XYZ file of C-alpha atoms in Angstrom:
428
model
C -9.356 -2.386 67.567
C -12.087 -5.302 68.441
C -15.254 -4.760 66.198
C -18.704 -7.145 67.301
C -21.858 -7.415 65.047
C -24.603 -7.606 67.329
C -26.559 -10.697 67.603
C -29.231 -11.726 68.843
C -29.429 -15.692 68.892
C -28.703 -18.779 71.124
C -25.973 -20.830 70.246
C -24.888 -24.590 70.136
C -25.444 -24.863 74.254
C -28.164 -22.626 74.250
C -26.926 -19.407 75.997
C -27.841 -16.239 74.779
C -24.893 -14.367 73.408
C -25.528 -10.297 72.389
C -21.713 -9.958 70.695
C -19.952 -12.298 68.131
C -16.278 -11.302 67.365
C -15.489 -10.688 63.995
C -13.221 -12.767 61.821
C -9.704 -11.134 60.262
C -11.028 -10.643 56.900
C -14.602 -9.177 57.967
C -13.097 -7.145 60.392
C -10.623 -5.510 58.005
C -13.285 -4.679 55.676
C -15.928 -3.479 58.310
C -13.139 -0.949 59.541
C -12.685 0.312 55.733
C -16.820 0.514 55.723
C -17.349 2.308 58.784
C -14.937 5.142 57.642
C -16.804 5.384 54.377
C -19.756 5.611 56.911
C -18.334 8.625 58.510
C -17.305 10.718 54.980
C -20.698 9.648 53.684
C -22.491 10.562 57.012
C -21.072 14.519 56.889
C -21.327 15.025 53.288
C -25.205 14.225 54.180
C -25.615 16.177 56.740
C -25.363 18.985 54.223
C -27.595 16.790 51.640
C -30.570 17.127 54.071
C -30.565 20.770 54.018
C -30.563 21.404 50.222
C -34.291 21.772 49.899
C -34.363 24.503 52.914
C -31.225 26.243 50.981
C -32.689 26.155 47.937
C -35.667 27.620 49.154
C -34.944 29.723 51.550
C -32.073 31.392 50.786
C -31.396 30.800 46.764
C -35.238 32.164 46.451
C -35.851 28.689 43.987
C -38.960 28.672 42.501
C -41.479 25.821 43.483
C -40.490 24.322 39.839
C -36.990 24.128 40.962
C -37.670 22.873 44.483
C -39.950 20.090 42.503
C -36.692 19.194 40.192
C -34.331 19.419 43.015
C -36.531 16.459 44.692
C -36.845 14.723 41.661
C -32.664 14.940 41.210
C -31.397 11.903 43.245
C -33.865 9.479 41.881
C -33.956 10.621 38.642
C -30.247 10.342 38.344
C -30.197 6.841 39.051
C -32.275 5.679 35.723
C -29.398 3.742 34.124
C -28.025 1.748 37.464
C -29.540 -1.085 36.133
C -27.546 -1.660 32.659
C -23.890 0.145 34.884
C -24.287 -2.358 37.265
C -24.648 -5.180 34.648
C -21.810 -4.254 33.164
C -20.033 -4.026 37.043
C -21.524 -7.920 37.251
C -20.231 -9.142 34.191
C -16.817 -7.133 34.481
C -15.950 -6.805 37.962
C -13.183 -4.064 39.074
C -15.694 -2.648 41.614
C -13.010 -0.628 43.144
C -12.012 1.299 39.925
C -15.151 1.791 39.297
C -16.259 3.211 42.588
C -12.896 5.685 42.564
C -13.697 6.644 39.202
C -17.377 7.663 39.482
C -17.285 8.623 43.240
C -14.479 11.611 42.711
C -15.275 12.621 39.456
C -19.154 13.172 39.882
C -18.757 13.973 43.631
C -16.089 16.690 43.672
C -17.852 19.152 40.880
C -20.361 19.818 43.444
C -17.823 22.287 45.276
C -18.340 24.704 42.381
C -20.911 26.177 44.565
C -18.667 27.957 46.506
C -18.456 30.568 43.800
C -22.120 30.741 42.796
C -25.512 31.389 44.352
C -27.384 30.477 41.174
C -29.924 27.499 41.456
C -30.070 26.043 38.191
C -26.060 25.600 38.351
C -27.009 23.851 41.757
C -29.317 21.733 40.106
C -26.949 20.442 37.152
C -23.587 19.885 40.202
C -26.240 17.502 41.775
C -27.461 15.726 39.085
C -23.690 14.820 38.734
C -23.357 13.977 42.763
C -26.766 11.841 42.843
C -25.879 9.971 39.582
C -22.711 8.220 41.468
C -25.075 6.323 43.649
C -26.061 4.640 40.170
C -22.542 2.754 40.605
C -21.837 3.146 45.085
C -25.120 1.853 45.943
C -25.334 -1.298 44.062
C -21.593 -1.727 44.170
C -21.408 -1.722 47.713
C -24.683 -4.690 47.948
C -22.036 -6.528 46.073
C -18.991 -5.320 47.979
C -20.828 -6.653 51.321
C -22.013 -9.835 49.674
C -18.203 -10.714 49.135
C -16.650 -9.310 52.105
C -19.026 -10.214 54.777
C -21.012 -13.641 55.753
C -24.556 -14.048 55.207
C -24.810 -14.028 58.954
C -23.652 -11.082 59.820
C -24.574 -8.941 56.503
C -27.686 -7.062 57.926
C -26.308 -7.045 61.148
C -22.991 -4.917 59.521
C -24.879 -2.900 57.559
C -27.245 -2.040 60.197
C -24.085 -0.709 62.490
C -22.678 1.011 59.143
C -25.645 3.044 58.973
C -25.750 3.965 62.472
C -22.221 4.757 62.032
C -23.395 6.987 58.846
C -25.952 8.731 61.113
C -24.017 9.456 63.898
C -21.930 11.669 61.772
C -25.093 12.727 59.556
C -27.270 14.106 62.688
C -24.670 16.671 64.217
C -23.409 17.902 61.062
C -27.214 18.652 60.030
C -27.355 20.715 63.100
C -24.171 22.626 62.257
C -25.550 23.508 58.781
C -28.714 24.602 59.867
C -26.598 26.674 63.008
C -24.283 27.994 60.240
C -27.095 28.957 57.987
C -28.691 30.993 60.577
C -25.700 33.175 61.533
C -24.617 33.785 57.907
C -26.495 32.133 55.382
C -23.273 32.501 53.056
C -21.688 29.745 54.846
C -23.442 27.541 52.420
C -20.796 27.978 50.097
C -18.412 26.283 52.846
C -20.775 23.498 53.490
C -20.932 22.831 49.647
C -17.354 22.197 49.529
C -17.752 19.843 52.523
C -20.404 17.973 50.962
C -18.263 17.725 47.903
C -14.865 16.654 49.878
C -16.481 13.925 52.123
C -18.743 12.410 49.749
C -15.662 11.788 47.392
C -13.922 10.416 50.370
C -16.517 7.991 50.803
C -16.034 6.491 47.677
C -12.214 5.853 48.125
C -12.987 3.943 51.109
C -15.693 1.937 49.635
C -12.941 1.392 46.427
C -10.125 0.572 49.187
C -12.769 -1.950 50.718
C -13.491 -3.531 47.572
C -9.869 -3.782 45.820
C -8.737 -7.288 44.667
C -12.474 -8.226 44.153
C -13.673 -9.509 40.843
C -17.143 -10.679 39.122
C -18.471 -13.884 39.971
C -20.713 -13.578 37.421
C -22.398 -17.010 36.871
C -22.248 -18.498 33.285
C -26.233 -18.740 32.946
C -26.490 -15.525 34.791
C -27.076 -12.311 32.564
C -24.528 -12.967 30.040
C -22.325 -10.120 28.674
C -24.227 -9.282 25.236
C -26.563 -6.592 25.129
C -29.484 -8.442 23.259
C -28.479 -11.039 26.084
C -29.281 -8.099 28.721
C -32.729 -6.473 27.739
C -33.772 -10.521 27.584
C -32.294 -11.228 30.738
C -33.926 -8.095 32.517
C -37.204 -9.169 31.305
C -36.667 -12.996 32.187
C -35.562 -11.815 36.002
C -39.418 -10.133 36.446
C -40.928 -13.389 34.436
C -39.420 -15.702 36.420
C -38.686 -14.154 39.682
C -42.021 -13.073 40.556
C -41.402 -12.681 44.250
C -39.029 -9.988 42.754
C -41.373 -8.584 40.580
C -44.000 -8.413 43.244
C -41.581 -6.733 45.996
C -40.461 -4.147 43.264
C -44.263 -2.964 42.235
C -45.308 -2.698 46.244
C -42.025 -0.907 46.552
C -42.490 1.557 44.075
C -45.957 2.639 45.900
C -44.283 3.073 48.785
C -41.806 5.037 46.183
C -44.927 7.179 44.655
C -45.700 8.244 48.685
C -42.437 8.896 50.124
C -41.301 11.249 46.834
C -44.801 12.742 46.051
C -44.579 15.148 49.069
C -40.824 16.037 49.360
C -41.557 19.565 47.431
C -44.404 20.298 49.534
C -42.710 19.852 52.836
C -39.945 22.469 52.201
C -42.608 25.259 51.515
C -45.048 23.964 54.423
C -42.376 24.490 56.711
C -41.882 27.604 55.537
C -45.188 29.666 54.668
C -47.018 27.574 57.018
C -45.079 26.920 60.339
C -42.614 29.424 59.456
C -39.379 27.550 60.660
C -35.768 29.152 60.571
C -32.659 26.917 59.270
C -31.988 25.113 62.909
C -35.839 24.075 63.693
C -36.077 22.792 60.183
C -32.820 20.930 60.648
C -33.728 19.438 63.896
C -37.082 18.170 62.500
C -35.917 16.445 59.607
C -31.719 16.232 59.887
C -31.924 14.799 63.430
C -35.256 13.693 64.687
C -35.428 12.187 61.395
C -32.795 10.851 61.566
C -32.445 9.472 65.241
C -34.247 6.063 64.238
C -31.673 5.203 61.791
C -28.968 5.731 64.346
C -30.383 4.018 66.860
C -32.537 1.035 65.465
C -30.262 0.095 62.306
C -28.501 -2.437 64.393
C -31.517 -4.396 65.753
C -33.735 -3.867 62.588
C -31.103 -5.421 60.501
C -31.489 -8.552 62.762
C -35.074 -8.469 62.551
C -34.828 -8.050 58.664
C -32.806 -11.524 58.953
C -35.776 -13.155 60.844
C -38.557 -12.029 58.922
C -39.145 -11.929 55.565
C -38.838 -9.158 53.088
C -42.255 -8.932 52.879
C -43.636 -8.971 56.342
C -40.511 -6.549 57.116
C -41.218 -3.632 54.778
C -44.824 -3.984 54.601
C -45.410 -3.607 58.696
C -42.566 -0.187 58.265
C -44.918 1.025 55.132
C -47.938 0.556 57.488
C -46.252 2.429 60.266
C -44.858 5.569 57.476
C -48.830 6.308 57.127
C -48.776 8.101 59.835
C -45.832 10.437 58.854
C -47.536 12.737 56.482
C -51.184 12.384 58.605
C -49.087 13.742 61.671
C -47.771 16.490 59.105
C -51.788 17.156 57.939
C -52.893 17.293 61.788
C -50.464 20.316 61.633
C -51.901 22.147 59.025
C -55.403 21.813 60.733
C -54.092 22.714 64.052
C -51.864 25.622 63.237
C -51.712 26.170 66.823
C -49.812 22.920 67.418
C -48.364 22.831 63.842
C -44.654 22.902 64.634
C -45.045 19.811 67.471
C -46.656 17.593 64.728
C -44.264 18.409 61.993
C -41.999 17.427 65.076
C -44.180 14.094 65.781
C -44.018 13.537 61.898
C -40.556 13.230 62.016
C -40.290 11.052 64.753
C -42.854 8.774 63.340
C -40.482 8.916 59.620
C -37.405 8.189 61.814
C -38.833 4.930 62.857
C -40.140 3.575 59.498
C -37.154 5.067 57.634
C -34.642 2.882 59.228
C -36.530 -0.153 58.793
C -36.946 0.839 55.049
C -33.397 2.315 54.490
C -32.199 -1.555 55.684
C -34.674 -3.245 53.228
C -34.151 -0.844 50.429
C -30.606 -1.839 50.523
C -30.738 -5.245 51.834
C -33.894 -7.146 50.252
C -32.721 -7.058 46.714
C -29.824 -9.761 48.166
C -32.134 -11.832 49.531
C -33.983 -12.376 45.942
C -30.655 -11.945 43.834
C -28.500 -15.383 42.584
C -24.970 -15.312 42.891
C -22.996 -13.095 41.080
C -26.295 -11.071 39.619
C -26.613 -8.750 43.204
C -25.119 -5.760 42.111
C -28.043 -5.980 38.429
C -30.607 -6.540 40.966
C -29.734 -3.776 43.302
C -29.019 -1.723 39.766
C -33.319 -2.705 38.870
C -34.156 -1.674 42.281
C -32.357 1.546 41.368
C -33.860 2.064 38.598
C -37.286 1.786 39.854
C -36.701 4.349 41.970
C -35.858 6.705 39.339
C -38.680 5.649 37.252
C -41.337 6.673 40.055
C -39.382 10.135 40.521
C -40.032 10.924 36.802
C -44.095 11.605 37.994
C -44.238 11.071 41.858
C -42.668 14.592 43.105
C -45.242 16.257 40.224
C -48.009 14.808 41.705
C -47.244 16.301 44.977
C -46.773 19.841 43.437
C -49.986 19.653 41.370
C -52.135 18.601 44.637
C -50.481 21.135 46.445
C -51.591 23.883 43.719
C -54.948 22.687 42.811
C -55.906 21.449 46.394
C -53.401 22.570 49.423
C -50.916 20.455 51.693
C -53.809 18.565 53.594
C -54.785 16.893 50.124
C -51.158 16.012 49.266
C -50.796 14.547 52.946
C -53.573 12.528 52.841
C -53.146 11.005 49.442
C -49.779 10.185 50.438
C -50.541 8.577 53.430
C -53.076 6.469 51.367
C -50.488 5.449 49.009
C -48.417 4.144 52.284
C -51.642 2.300 53.566
C -51.906 0.361 50.407
C -47.924 -0.784 49.840
C -47.936 -1.909 53.687
C -51.319 -3.966 52.892
C -50.250 -5.416 50.050
C -46.980 -6.247 51.353
C -48.298 -8.346 53.915
C -50.861 -9.735 51.720
C -48.373 -11.101 49.399
C -46.333 -12.617 52.311
C -49.551 -14.070 53.887
C -50.287 -15.993 50.859
C -46.511 -17.320 50.082
C -46.620 -18.347 53.803
C -49.891 -20.058 53.085
C -48.712 -21.762 49.919
C -45.455 -22.867 52.294
C -43.034 -21.241 50.090
C -42.124 -18.821 53.223
C -41.396 -20.965 56.486
């Protein structure tokens, strides 16, 4: 089977080419990467419905939903330490296989339970696997793909991932509307296919050893902590990127515990309607735009690219606020919000997964991405709580408007930094 990477460039003779064939090693790696996308996408189709399953079927309390929205990022708190260890010792294949399978399979135990607290505990282990899988995937891509193809191939991977998560999200919603007890089978599917994603990434990483440079983060613990400080002190562009991305993350995370209650209490959505908005409309941009945005990220600096999508995402919570102000059009505005979300998050996912490689020196890709993931955990320690507090003491509109404000702030700061570095001649 012949695979191609999406291209938009002029070849040496000036002719515009749209596709470029992959070499043998890249083609083999990309096949395995696509298989990981298929399995990961099916698993994600169930993950998308977690909050609604907990609220509408398992009668979760507000604090449990807040905790649920915090689990994925909080579970990544140790990502930077784990991935420094990976960068310094290698054996990415073994780490991804062991952690991915052993952490993701236990969520299948929800087949036998309806306890929300057990669900939270099992999902903590499930999401903790991302501390290894996501940064290791960055190192694998940098090793297996050429620089000119990396962002494009990841864009295609993201589209394939979403192509399978979309129908699975809708299928999950339809099954839950038919009989809520199908949630037991859905958790089993999530566990098996999530573990399958790790298996294919592990095969993709076989034979790949550490390429840590002698003068990078080193192996000793004391040296490592010093080097973390040195990264933020010396790599100022990366430090500012992380600070601005931190502000974006507050905007994104703070409304996650608010949306399920808004969908149920204010809009009265059923499982299928919720899955249509979040799992289909909300992912459609990722499906259709990821390869093209991968190309744009190569052409635009991460500061500029990410700033543009953050400003676009400001209209995502703002549309929900309009749905709260105009109840007769509430469902329509909810769908519009997720259409905006779809386009913006297609860009954010590319930036979140690829931008750290723009700043990372050779051999430190997983360490930089580990820092990036750990920052996600730090903002998750308070951002969803902020949203819940605003909902409790204010209301839906207050939470949505504050979120929109944070999106705007992050976008302006990204673009301001881009213009400043461009004027200094550092960015061409």
